[in-house]
Coordinates of C-alpha atoms in Angstrom, one line a residue:
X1 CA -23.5 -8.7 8.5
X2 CA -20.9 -10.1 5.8
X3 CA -19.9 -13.6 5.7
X4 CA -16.0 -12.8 6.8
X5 CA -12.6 -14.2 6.0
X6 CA -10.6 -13.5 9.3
X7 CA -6.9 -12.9 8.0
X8 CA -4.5 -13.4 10.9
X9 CA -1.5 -11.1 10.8
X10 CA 1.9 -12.5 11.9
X11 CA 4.2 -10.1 10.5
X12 CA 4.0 -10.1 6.7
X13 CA 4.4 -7.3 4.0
X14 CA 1.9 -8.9 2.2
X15 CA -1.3 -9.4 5.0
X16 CA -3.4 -6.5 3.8
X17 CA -2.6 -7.8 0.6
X18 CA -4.3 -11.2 1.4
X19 CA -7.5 -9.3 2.7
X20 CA -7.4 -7.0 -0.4
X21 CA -6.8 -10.1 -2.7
X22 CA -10.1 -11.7 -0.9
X23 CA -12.2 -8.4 -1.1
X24 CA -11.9 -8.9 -4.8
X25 CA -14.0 -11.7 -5.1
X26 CA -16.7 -9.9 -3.4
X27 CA -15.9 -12.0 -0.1
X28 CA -15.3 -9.2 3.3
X29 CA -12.2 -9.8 5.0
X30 CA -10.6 -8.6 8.2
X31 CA -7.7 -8.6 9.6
X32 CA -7.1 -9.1 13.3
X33 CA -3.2 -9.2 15.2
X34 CA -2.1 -13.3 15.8
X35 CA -3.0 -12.8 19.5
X36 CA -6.9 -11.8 18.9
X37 CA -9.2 -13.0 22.2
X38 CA -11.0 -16.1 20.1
X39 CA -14.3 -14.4 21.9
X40 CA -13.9 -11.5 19.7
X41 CA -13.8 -14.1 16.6
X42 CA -17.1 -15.3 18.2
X43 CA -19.0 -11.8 17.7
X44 CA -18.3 -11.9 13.6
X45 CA -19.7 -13.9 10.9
X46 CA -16.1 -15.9 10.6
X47 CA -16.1 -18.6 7.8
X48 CA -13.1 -18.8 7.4
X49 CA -9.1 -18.0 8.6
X50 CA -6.2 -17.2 7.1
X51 CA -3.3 -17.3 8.4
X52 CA -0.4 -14.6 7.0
X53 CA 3.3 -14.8 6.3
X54 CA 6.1 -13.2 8.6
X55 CA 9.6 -12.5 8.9
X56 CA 10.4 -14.9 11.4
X57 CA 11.1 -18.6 11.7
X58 CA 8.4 -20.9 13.9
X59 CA 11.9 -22.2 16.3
X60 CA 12.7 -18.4 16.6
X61 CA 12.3 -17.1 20.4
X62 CA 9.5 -14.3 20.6
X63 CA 8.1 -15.2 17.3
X64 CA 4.2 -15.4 17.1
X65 CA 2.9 -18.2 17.9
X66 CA -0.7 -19.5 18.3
X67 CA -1.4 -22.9 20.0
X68 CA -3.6 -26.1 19.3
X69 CA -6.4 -24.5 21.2
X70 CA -6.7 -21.8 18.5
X71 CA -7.5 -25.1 16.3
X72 CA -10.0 -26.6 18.5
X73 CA -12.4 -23.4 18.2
X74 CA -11.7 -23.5 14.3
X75 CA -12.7 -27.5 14.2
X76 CA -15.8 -26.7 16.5
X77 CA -17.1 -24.3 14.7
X78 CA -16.3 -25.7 11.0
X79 CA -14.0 -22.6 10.5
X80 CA -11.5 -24.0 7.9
X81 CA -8.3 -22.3 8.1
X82 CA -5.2 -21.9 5.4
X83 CA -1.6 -21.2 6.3
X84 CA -0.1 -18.9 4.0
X85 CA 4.2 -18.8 4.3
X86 CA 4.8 -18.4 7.7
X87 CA 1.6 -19.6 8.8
X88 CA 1.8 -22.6 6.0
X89 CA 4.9 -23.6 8.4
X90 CA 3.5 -22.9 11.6
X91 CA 0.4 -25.3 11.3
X92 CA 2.5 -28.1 10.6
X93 CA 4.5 -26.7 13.6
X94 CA 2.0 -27.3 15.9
X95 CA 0.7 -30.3 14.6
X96 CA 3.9 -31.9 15.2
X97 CA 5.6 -31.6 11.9
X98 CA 9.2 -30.6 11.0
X99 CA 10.3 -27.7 10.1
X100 CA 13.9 -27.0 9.0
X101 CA 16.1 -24.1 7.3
X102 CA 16.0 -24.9 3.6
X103 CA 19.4 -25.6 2.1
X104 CA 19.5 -22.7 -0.6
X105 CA 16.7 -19.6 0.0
X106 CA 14.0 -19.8 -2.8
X107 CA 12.8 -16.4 -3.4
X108 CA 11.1 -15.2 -6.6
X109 CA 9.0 -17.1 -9.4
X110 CA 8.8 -21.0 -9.4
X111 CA 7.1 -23.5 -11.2
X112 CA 4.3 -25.8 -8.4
X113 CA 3.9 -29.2 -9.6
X114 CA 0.2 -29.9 -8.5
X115 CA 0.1 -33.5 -7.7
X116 CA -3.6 -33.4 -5.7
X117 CA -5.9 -30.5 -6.3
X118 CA -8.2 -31.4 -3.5
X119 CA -10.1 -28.2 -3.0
X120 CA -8.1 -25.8 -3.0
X121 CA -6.4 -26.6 -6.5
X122 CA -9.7 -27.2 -8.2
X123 CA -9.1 -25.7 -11.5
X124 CA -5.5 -25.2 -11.8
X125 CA -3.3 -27.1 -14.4
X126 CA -0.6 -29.7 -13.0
X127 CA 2.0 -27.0 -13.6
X128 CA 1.4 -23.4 -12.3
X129 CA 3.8 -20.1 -11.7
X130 CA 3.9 -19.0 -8.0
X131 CA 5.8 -16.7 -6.0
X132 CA 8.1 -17.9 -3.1
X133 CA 9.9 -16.0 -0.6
X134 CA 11.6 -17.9 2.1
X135 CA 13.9 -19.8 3.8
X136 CA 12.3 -22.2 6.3
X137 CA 10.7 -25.4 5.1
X138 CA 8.3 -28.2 6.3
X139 CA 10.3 -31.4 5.9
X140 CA 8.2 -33.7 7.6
X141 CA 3.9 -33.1 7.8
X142 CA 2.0 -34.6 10.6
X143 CA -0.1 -37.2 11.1
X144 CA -3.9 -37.1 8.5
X145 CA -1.7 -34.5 6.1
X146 CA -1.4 -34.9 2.4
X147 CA 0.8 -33.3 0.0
X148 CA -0.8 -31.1 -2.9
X149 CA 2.1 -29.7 -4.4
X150 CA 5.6 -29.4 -4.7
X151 CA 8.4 -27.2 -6.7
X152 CA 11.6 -27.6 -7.6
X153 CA 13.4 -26.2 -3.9
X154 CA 10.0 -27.2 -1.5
X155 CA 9.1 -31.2 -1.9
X156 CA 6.2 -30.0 0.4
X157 CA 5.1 -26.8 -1.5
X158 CA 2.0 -27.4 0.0
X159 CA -0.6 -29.5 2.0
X160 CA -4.2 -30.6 3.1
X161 CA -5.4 -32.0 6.2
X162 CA -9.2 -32.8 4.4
X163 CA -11.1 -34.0 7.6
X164 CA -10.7 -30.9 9.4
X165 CA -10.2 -28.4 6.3
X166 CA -6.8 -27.3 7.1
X167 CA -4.6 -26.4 4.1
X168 CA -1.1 -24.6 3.6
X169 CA 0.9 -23.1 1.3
X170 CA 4.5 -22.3 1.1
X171 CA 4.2 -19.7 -1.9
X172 CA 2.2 -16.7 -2.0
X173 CA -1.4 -16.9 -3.8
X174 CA -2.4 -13.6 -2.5
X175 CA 0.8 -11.7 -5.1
X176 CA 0.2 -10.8 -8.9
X177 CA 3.1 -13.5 -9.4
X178 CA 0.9 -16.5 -8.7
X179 CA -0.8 -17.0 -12.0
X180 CA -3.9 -18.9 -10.4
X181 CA -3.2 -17.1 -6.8
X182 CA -6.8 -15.5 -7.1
X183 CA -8.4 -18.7 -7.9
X184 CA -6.5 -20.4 -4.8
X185 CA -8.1 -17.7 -2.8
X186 CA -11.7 -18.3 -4.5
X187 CA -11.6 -22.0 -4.3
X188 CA -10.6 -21.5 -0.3
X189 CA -13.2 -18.8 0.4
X190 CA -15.9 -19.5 -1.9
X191 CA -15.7 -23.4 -2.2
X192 CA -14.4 -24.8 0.7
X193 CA -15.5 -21.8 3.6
X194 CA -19.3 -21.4 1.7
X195 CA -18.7 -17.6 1.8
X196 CA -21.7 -15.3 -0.2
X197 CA -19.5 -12.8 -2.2
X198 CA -21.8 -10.0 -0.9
X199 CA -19.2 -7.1 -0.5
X200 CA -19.4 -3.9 -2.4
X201 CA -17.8 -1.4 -1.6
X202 CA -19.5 1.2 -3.8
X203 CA -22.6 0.4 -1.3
X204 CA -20.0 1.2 1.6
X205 CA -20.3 5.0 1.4
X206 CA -22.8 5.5 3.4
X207 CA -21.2 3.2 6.4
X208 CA -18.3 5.2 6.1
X209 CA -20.0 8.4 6.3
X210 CA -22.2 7.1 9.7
X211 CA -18.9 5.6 11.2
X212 CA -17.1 9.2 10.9
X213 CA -20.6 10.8 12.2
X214 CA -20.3 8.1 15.5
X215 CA -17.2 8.6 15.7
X216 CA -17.4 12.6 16.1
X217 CA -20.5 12.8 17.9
X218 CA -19.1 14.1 21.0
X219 CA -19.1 17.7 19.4
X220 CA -15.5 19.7 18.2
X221 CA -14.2 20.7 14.9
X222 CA -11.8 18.2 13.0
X223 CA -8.8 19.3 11.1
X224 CA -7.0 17.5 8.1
X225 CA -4.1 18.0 6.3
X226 CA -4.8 17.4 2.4
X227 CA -2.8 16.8 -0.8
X228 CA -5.2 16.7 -3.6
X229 CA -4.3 13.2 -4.1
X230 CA -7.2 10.4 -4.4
X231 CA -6.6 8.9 -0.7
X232 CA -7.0 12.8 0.8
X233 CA -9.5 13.9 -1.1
X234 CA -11.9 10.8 -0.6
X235 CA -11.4 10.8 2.9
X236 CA -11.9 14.8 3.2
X237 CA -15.3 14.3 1.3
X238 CA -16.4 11.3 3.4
X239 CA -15.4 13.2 7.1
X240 CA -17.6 16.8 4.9
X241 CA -20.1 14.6 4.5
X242 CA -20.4 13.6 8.6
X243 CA -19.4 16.8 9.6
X244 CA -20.3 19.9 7.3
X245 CA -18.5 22.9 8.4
X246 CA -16.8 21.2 11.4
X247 CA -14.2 20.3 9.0
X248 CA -10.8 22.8 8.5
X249 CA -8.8 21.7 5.7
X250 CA -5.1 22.4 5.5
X251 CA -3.1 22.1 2.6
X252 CA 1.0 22.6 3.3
X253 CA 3.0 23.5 0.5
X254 CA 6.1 22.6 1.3
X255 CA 8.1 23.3 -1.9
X256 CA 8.9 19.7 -3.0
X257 CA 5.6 19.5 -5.3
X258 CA 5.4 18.7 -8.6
X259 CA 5.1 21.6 -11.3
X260 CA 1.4 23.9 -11.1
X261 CA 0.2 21.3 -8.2
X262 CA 0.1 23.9 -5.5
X263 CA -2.4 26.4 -7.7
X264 CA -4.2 22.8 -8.9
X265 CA -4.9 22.0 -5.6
X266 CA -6.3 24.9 -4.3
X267 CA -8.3 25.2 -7.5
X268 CA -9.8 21.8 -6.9
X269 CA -11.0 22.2 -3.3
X270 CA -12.6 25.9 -3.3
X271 CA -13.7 25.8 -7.1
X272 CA -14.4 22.1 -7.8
X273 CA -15.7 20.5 -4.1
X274 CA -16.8 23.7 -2.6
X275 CA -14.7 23.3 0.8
X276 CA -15.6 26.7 2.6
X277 CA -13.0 26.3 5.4
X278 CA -9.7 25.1 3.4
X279 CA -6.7 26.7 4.5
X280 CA -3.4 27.7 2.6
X281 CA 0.3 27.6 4.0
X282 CA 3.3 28.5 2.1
X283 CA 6.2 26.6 3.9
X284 CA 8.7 25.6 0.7
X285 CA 11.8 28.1 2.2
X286 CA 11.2 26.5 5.6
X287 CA 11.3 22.9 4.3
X288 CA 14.4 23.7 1.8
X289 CA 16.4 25.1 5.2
X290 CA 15.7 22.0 7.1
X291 CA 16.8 19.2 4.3
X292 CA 20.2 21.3 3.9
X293 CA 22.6 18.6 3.8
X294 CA 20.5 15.7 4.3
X295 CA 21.0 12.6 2.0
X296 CA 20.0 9.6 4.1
X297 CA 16.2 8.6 2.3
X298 CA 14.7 7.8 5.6
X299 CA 16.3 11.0 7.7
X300 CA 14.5 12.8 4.6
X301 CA 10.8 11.5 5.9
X302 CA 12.3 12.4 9.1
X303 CA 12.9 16.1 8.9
X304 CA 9.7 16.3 6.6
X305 CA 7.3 14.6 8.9
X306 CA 8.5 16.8 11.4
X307 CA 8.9 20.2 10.2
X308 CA 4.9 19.7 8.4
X309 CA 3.6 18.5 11.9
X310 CA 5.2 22.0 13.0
X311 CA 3.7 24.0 10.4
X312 CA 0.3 22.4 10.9
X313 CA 0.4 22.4 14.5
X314 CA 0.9 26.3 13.9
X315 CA -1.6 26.9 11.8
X316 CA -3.9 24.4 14.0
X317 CA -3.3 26.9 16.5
X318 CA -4.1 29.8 14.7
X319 CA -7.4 28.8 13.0
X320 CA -8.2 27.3 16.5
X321 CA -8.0 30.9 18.2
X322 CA -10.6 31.9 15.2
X323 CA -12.9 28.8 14.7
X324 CA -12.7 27.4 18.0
X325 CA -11.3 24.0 19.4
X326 CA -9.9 21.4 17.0
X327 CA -10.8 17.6 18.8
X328 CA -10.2 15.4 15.7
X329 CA -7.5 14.9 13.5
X330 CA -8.9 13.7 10.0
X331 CA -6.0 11.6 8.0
X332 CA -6.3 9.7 4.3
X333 CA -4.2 6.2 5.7
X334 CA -5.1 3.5 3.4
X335 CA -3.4 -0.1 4.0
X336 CA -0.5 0.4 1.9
X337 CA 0.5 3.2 4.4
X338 CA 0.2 1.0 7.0
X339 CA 1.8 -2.4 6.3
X340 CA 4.9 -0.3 4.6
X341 CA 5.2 1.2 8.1
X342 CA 4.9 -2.0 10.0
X343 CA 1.5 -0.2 11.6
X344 CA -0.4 -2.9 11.6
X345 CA 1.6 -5.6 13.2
X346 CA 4.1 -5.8 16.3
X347 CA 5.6 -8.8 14.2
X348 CA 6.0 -6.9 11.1
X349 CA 9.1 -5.7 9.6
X350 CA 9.7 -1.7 8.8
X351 CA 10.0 -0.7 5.6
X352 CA 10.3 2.7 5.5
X353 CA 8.4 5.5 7.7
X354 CA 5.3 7.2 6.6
X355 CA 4.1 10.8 6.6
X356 CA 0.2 9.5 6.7
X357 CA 1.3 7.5 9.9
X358 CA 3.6 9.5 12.1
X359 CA 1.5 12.6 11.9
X360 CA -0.7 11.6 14.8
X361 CA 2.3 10.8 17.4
X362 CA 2.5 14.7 18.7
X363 CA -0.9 15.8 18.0
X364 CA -3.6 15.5 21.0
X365 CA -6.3 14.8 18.8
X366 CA -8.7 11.3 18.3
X367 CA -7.7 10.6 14.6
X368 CA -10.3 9.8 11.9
X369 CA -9.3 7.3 9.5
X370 CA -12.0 6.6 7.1
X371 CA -10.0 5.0 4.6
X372 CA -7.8 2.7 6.8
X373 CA -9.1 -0.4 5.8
X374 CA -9.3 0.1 1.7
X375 CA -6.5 -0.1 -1.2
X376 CA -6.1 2.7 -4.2
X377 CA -8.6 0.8 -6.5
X378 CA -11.3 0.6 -3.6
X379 CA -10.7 4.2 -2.7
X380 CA -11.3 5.3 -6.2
X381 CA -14.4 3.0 -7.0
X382 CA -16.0 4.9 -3.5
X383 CA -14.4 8.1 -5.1
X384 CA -16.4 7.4 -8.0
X385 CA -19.5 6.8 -5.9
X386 CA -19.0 10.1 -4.0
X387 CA -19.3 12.2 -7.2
X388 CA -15.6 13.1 -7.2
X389 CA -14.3 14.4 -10.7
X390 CA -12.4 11.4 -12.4
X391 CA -9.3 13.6 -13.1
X392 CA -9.0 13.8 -9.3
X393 CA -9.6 9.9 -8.6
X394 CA -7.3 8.5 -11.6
X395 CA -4.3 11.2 -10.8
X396 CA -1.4 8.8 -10.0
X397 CA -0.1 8.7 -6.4
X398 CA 2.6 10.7 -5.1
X399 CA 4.6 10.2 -1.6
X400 CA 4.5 11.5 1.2
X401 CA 7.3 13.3 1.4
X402 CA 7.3 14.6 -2.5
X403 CA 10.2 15.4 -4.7
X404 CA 12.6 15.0 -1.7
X405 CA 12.0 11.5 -2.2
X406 CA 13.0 11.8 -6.3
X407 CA 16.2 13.9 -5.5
X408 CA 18.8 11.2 -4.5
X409 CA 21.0 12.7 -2.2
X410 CA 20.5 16.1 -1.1
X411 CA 18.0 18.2 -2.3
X412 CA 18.1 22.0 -3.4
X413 CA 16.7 24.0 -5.4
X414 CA 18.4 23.6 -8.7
X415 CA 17.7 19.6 -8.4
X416 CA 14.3 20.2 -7.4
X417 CA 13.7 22.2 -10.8
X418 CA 15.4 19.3 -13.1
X419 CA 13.6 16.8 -11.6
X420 CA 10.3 18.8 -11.6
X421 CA 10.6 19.9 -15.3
X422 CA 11.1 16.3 -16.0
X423 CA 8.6 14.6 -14.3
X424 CA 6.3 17.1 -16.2
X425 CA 7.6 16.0 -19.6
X426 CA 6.9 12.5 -18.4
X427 CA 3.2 13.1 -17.4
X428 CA 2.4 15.2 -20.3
X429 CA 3.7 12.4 -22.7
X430 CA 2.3 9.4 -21.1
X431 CA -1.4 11.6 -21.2
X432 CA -0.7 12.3 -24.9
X433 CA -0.1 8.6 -25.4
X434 CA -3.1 7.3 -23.7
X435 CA -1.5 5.3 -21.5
X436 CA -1.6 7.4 -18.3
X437 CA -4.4 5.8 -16.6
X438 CA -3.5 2.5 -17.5
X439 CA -0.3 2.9 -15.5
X440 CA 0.2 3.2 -11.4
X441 CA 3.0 5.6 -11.3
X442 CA 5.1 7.1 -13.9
X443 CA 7.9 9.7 -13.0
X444 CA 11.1 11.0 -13.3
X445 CA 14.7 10.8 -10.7
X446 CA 17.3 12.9 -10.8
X447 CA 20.7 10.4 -9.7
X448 CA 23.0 11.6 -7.7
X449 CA 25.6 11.0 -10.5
X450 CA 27.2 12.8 -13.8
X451 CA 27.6 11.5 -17.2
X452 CA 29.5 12.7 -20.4
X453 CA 27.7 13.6 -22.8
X454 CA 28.1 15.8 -26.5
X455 CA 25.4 18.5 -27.1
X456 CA 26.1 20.6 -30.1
X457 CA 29.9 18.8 -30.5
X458 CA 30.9 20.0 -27.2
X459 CA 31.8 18.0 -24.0
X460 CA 29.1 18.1 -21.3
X461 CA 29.0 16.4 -17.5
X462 CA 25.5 16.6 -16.8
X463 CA 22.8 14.5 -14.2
X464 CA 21.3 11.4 -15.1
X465 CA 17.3 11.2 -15.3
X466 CA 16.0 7.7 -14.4
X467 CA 12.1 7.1 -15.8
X468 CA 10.3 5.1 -13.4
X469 CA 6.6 3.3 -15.0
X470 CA 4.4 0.7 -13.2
X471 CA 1.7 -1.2 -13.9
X472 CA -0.2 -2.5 -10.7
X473 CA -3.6 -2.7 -8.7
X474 CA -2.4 -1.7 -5.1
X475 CA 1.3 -0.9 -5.0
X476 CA 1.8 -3.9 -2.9
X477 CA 3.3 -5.6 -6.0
X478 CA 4.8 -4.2 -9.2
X479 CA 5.9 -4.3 -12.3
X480 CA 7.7 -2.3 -14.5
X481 CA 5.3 -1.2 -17.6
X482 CA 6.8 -1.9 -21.1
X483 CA 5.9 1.3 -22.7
X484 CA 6.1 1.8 -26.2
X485 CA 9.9 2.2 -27.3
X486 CA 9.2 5.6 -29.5
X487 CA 6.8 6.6 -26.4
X488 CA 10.1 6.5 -24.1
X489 CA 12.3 8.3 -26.7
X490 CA 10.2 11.3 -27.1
X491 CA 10.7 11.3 -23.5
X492 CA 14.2 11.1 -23.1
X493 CA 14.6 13.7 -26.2
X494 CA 12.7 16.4 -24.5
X495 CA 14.2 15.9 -21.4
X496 CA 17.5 16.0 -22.0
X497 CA 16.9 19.0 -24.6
X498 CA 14.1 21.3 -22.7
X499 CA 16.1 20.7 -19.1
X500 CA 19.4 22.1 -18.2
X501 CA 21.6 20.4 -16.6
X502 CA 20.2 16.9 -18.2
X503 CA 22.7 14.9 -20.5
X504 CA 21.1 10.9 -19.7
X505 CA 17.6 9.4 -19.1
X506 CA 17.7 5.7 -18.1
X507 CA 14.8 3.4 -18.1
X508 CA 14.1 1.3 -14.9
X509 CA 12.9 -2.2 -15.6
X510 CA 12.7 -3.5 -11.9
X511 CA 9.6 -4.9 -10.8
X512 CA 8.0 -5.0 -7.3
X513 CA 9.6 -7.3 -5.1
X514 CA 12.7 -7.2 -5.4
X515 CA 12.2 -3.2 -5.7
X516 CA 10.2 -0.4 -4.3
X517 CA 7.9 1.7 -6.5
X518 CA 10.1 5.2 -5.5
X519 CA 13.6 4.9 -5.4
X520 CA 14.0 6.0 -1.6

């Protein structure tokens, strides 16, 4: 068993973040809701607890809450414990601190002023970037707490209570933004909590693969919808590993794919992974009636997660009169999925809804999640370990709902080819520039507006393209990737002279927060 960082959730985008952040240094993490029975704590290697941000205030009625004997355990056990946000505020709530609404919000980059390193600073300079986001402050600490830093907005930008190894933070160590967040995390985890950075999770393959065999033992076929992406694909390998031939793999396309993808991934799972029972359904007529008219972003996930769980429960049905009874439901969910969908937390905040996650409400079948509790990069180092072909693993991601979510506004056919033919232009440029892998996510969006333009000294009133490039490790954070200017006009040349109907591209220089990756 793994020495373990228990991360507790209490709401916050940026939880599985914190785990993931803590993985990295080769330390395992959990996570576990704010209300967890402390006996359950007992029966794991706990070394240390973290405790997460959230969207409410500590004075707030209903807001999660845990009490001074949650502290007792920690200090009888020599479980140190670090307040992150939320949490920063809530230990010095119930240690009988003050907490008030800050005058202005400080949300964004800021400059901490270390003024004791203690522990937890060990190795940082006296002046450090770190991210904030929030509006609450502590004011007052309690009684045996010392101040280790402070910024410009938050005099008490964080804290240490050294005889019992409690420490908080107001900003966010676990975000890119945080220059020396990582080492914040190390120094807790490593230093203070004595954890052995013995997680791998190339050696975790084989656990997977016995967890999906236990978990199927009872007997019945599984079923799983699959993309071709990295998250499907892995998980589909790891549930054909535990289950052979039990497995019926069902690929849905719904007519809002990118350009050749339906004929790649058909290519990739009968030629390339030898799936013997993967199944083809040709739904894109069905799924271009149903979005008629709809513009709303979120109603678009809507009438997409719906009309693909009643395509696949149809063809569910029929393979099930042929192959026999389908008792699992196979599904690639990775965090992200989750804490976007405020699935892991009855404190969390919705973002937006997620195919991956709303599948499972109307089907009758035990779901298999093998991937729930990795990020991208974890998936595709286990990818890696699984024999998968790199082109597969290092393809970037694509949402749920596909183009839909690329069209803004409503979606037809015509929009779906400009956006398509663009988005290929994009990909095919960023390969030839060697930069494709070194980016999360680069695609095109057709705007819902029109622009003047002159093409050939004549007036045109034509769609805007919008280019859209990241650079990140687990699409929790962002930011916008500062490709090469000539790289970006060969782009915008091509696509506004190889797709009709184009007159504008626009570059999108927002990072992750304030933004989302896709534009809906």
């Amino acid at each position: 068993m793994h020495d373990t960082i228990a991360v507790l959730d209490f709401g916050g985008q940026y939880t599985h973040l914190i785990s993931r952040r803590v993985r990295e240094l080769g330390v395992y993490s959990e996570i576990f809701p704010f209300s967890v029975d402390l006996s359950e704590l007992d029966g794991r290697r706990v070394k240390g607890v973290i405790l997460s941000g959230g969207p409410r205030s500590v004075y707030e009625e209903g807001s999660p809450k845990i009490g001074y004997d949650f502290f007792q355990w920690c200090e009888a056990r020599g479980v140190p414990v670090l307040g992150i946000c939320y949490g920063h505020q809530l230990i010095a709530h119930v240690f009988g601190g003050e907490i008030e609404r800050g005058e202005r919000r400080e949300y964004g980059k800021a400059l901490l002023y270390v003024e004791d390193e203690d522990e937890l600073f060990r190795g940082l300079g006296v002046v450090e970037t770190v991210w904030m986001s929030h509006g609450d402050a502590v004011t007052k600490l309690p009684e045996g707490f010392k101040v280790l830093g402070r910024t410009e907005g938050t005099p008490i930008a964080a804290y240490a209570d050294p005889e019992r190894k409690i420490f908080g933070v107001q900003f966010h160590p676990e975000v890119a933004h945080t220059s020396k967040g990582l080492k914040i995390l190390e120094n807790f985890a490593v230093k203070v909590c004595g954890c052995r950075p013995t997680w791998v999770v190339e050696n975790w393959a084989e656990e997977a693969v016995n967890e999906v065999r236990e978990r199927i033992k009872e007997g019945g076929n599984i079923i799983m919808a699959v993309s071709g992406g990295v998250d499907s694909t892995v998980a589909a390998t790891i549930i054909h590993l535990a289950a052979g031939d039990r497995l019926h793999c069902v690929f849905v396309d719904n007519g809002l794919l990118r350009k050749g993808e339906s004929e790649e991934v058909v290519r990739t799972f009968r030629e390339k992974l030898k799936f013997r029972n993967f199944h083809f359904v040709d739904a894109g007529d069905l799924f271009l009636e149903r979005l008629k008219g709809v513009t709303d972003p979120e109603e678009k996930r809507k009438v997409i997660a719906h009309t693909f769980i009643e395509v696949f429960e149809k063809k569910a049905k029929e393979l099930e009169e042929k192959h026999g009874e389908f008792r699992f439901l196979g599904q690639g969910t990775i965090y992200p999925d989750r804490v976007e969908s405020a699935a892991t937390s009855q404190a969390a905040a919705r973002i937006k809804s997620h195919h991956n996650v709303t599948l499972p409400e109307r089907m009758k079948l035990k779901v298999v999640e093998p991937l729930a509790s990795l990020y991208k990069d974890e998936v595709r180092r286990l990818g890696e370990k699984l024999g998968i072909p790199r082109e597969i693993l290092w393809r970037h991601p694509f949402p749920g709902p596909s183009l839909a979510v690329r069209v803004l506004g409503e979606v037809t056919r015509d929009k779906l080819e400009i956006v398509r033919e663009a988005d290929a232009i994009v990909e095919e440029e960023v390969r030839r520039a060697g930069v494709y892998e070194k980016l999360w996510q680069a695609f095109a969006v057709l705007l819902p507006v029109r622009a003047v333009g002159v093409m050939g000294d004549a007036r045109t009133y034509d769609y805007v393209v919008a280019i859209r490039a990241v650079e990140s490790l687990d699409a929790m954070t962002a930011n916008f990737a500062k490709l090469d200017w000539n790289l970006l006009e060969r782009i915008a040349s091509r696509i506004v002279n190889e797709v009709k109907g184009v007159n504008r591209v626009v570059y999108d220089v927002t990072n992750k927060p304030p933004a989302t990756i896709e534009w809906e």
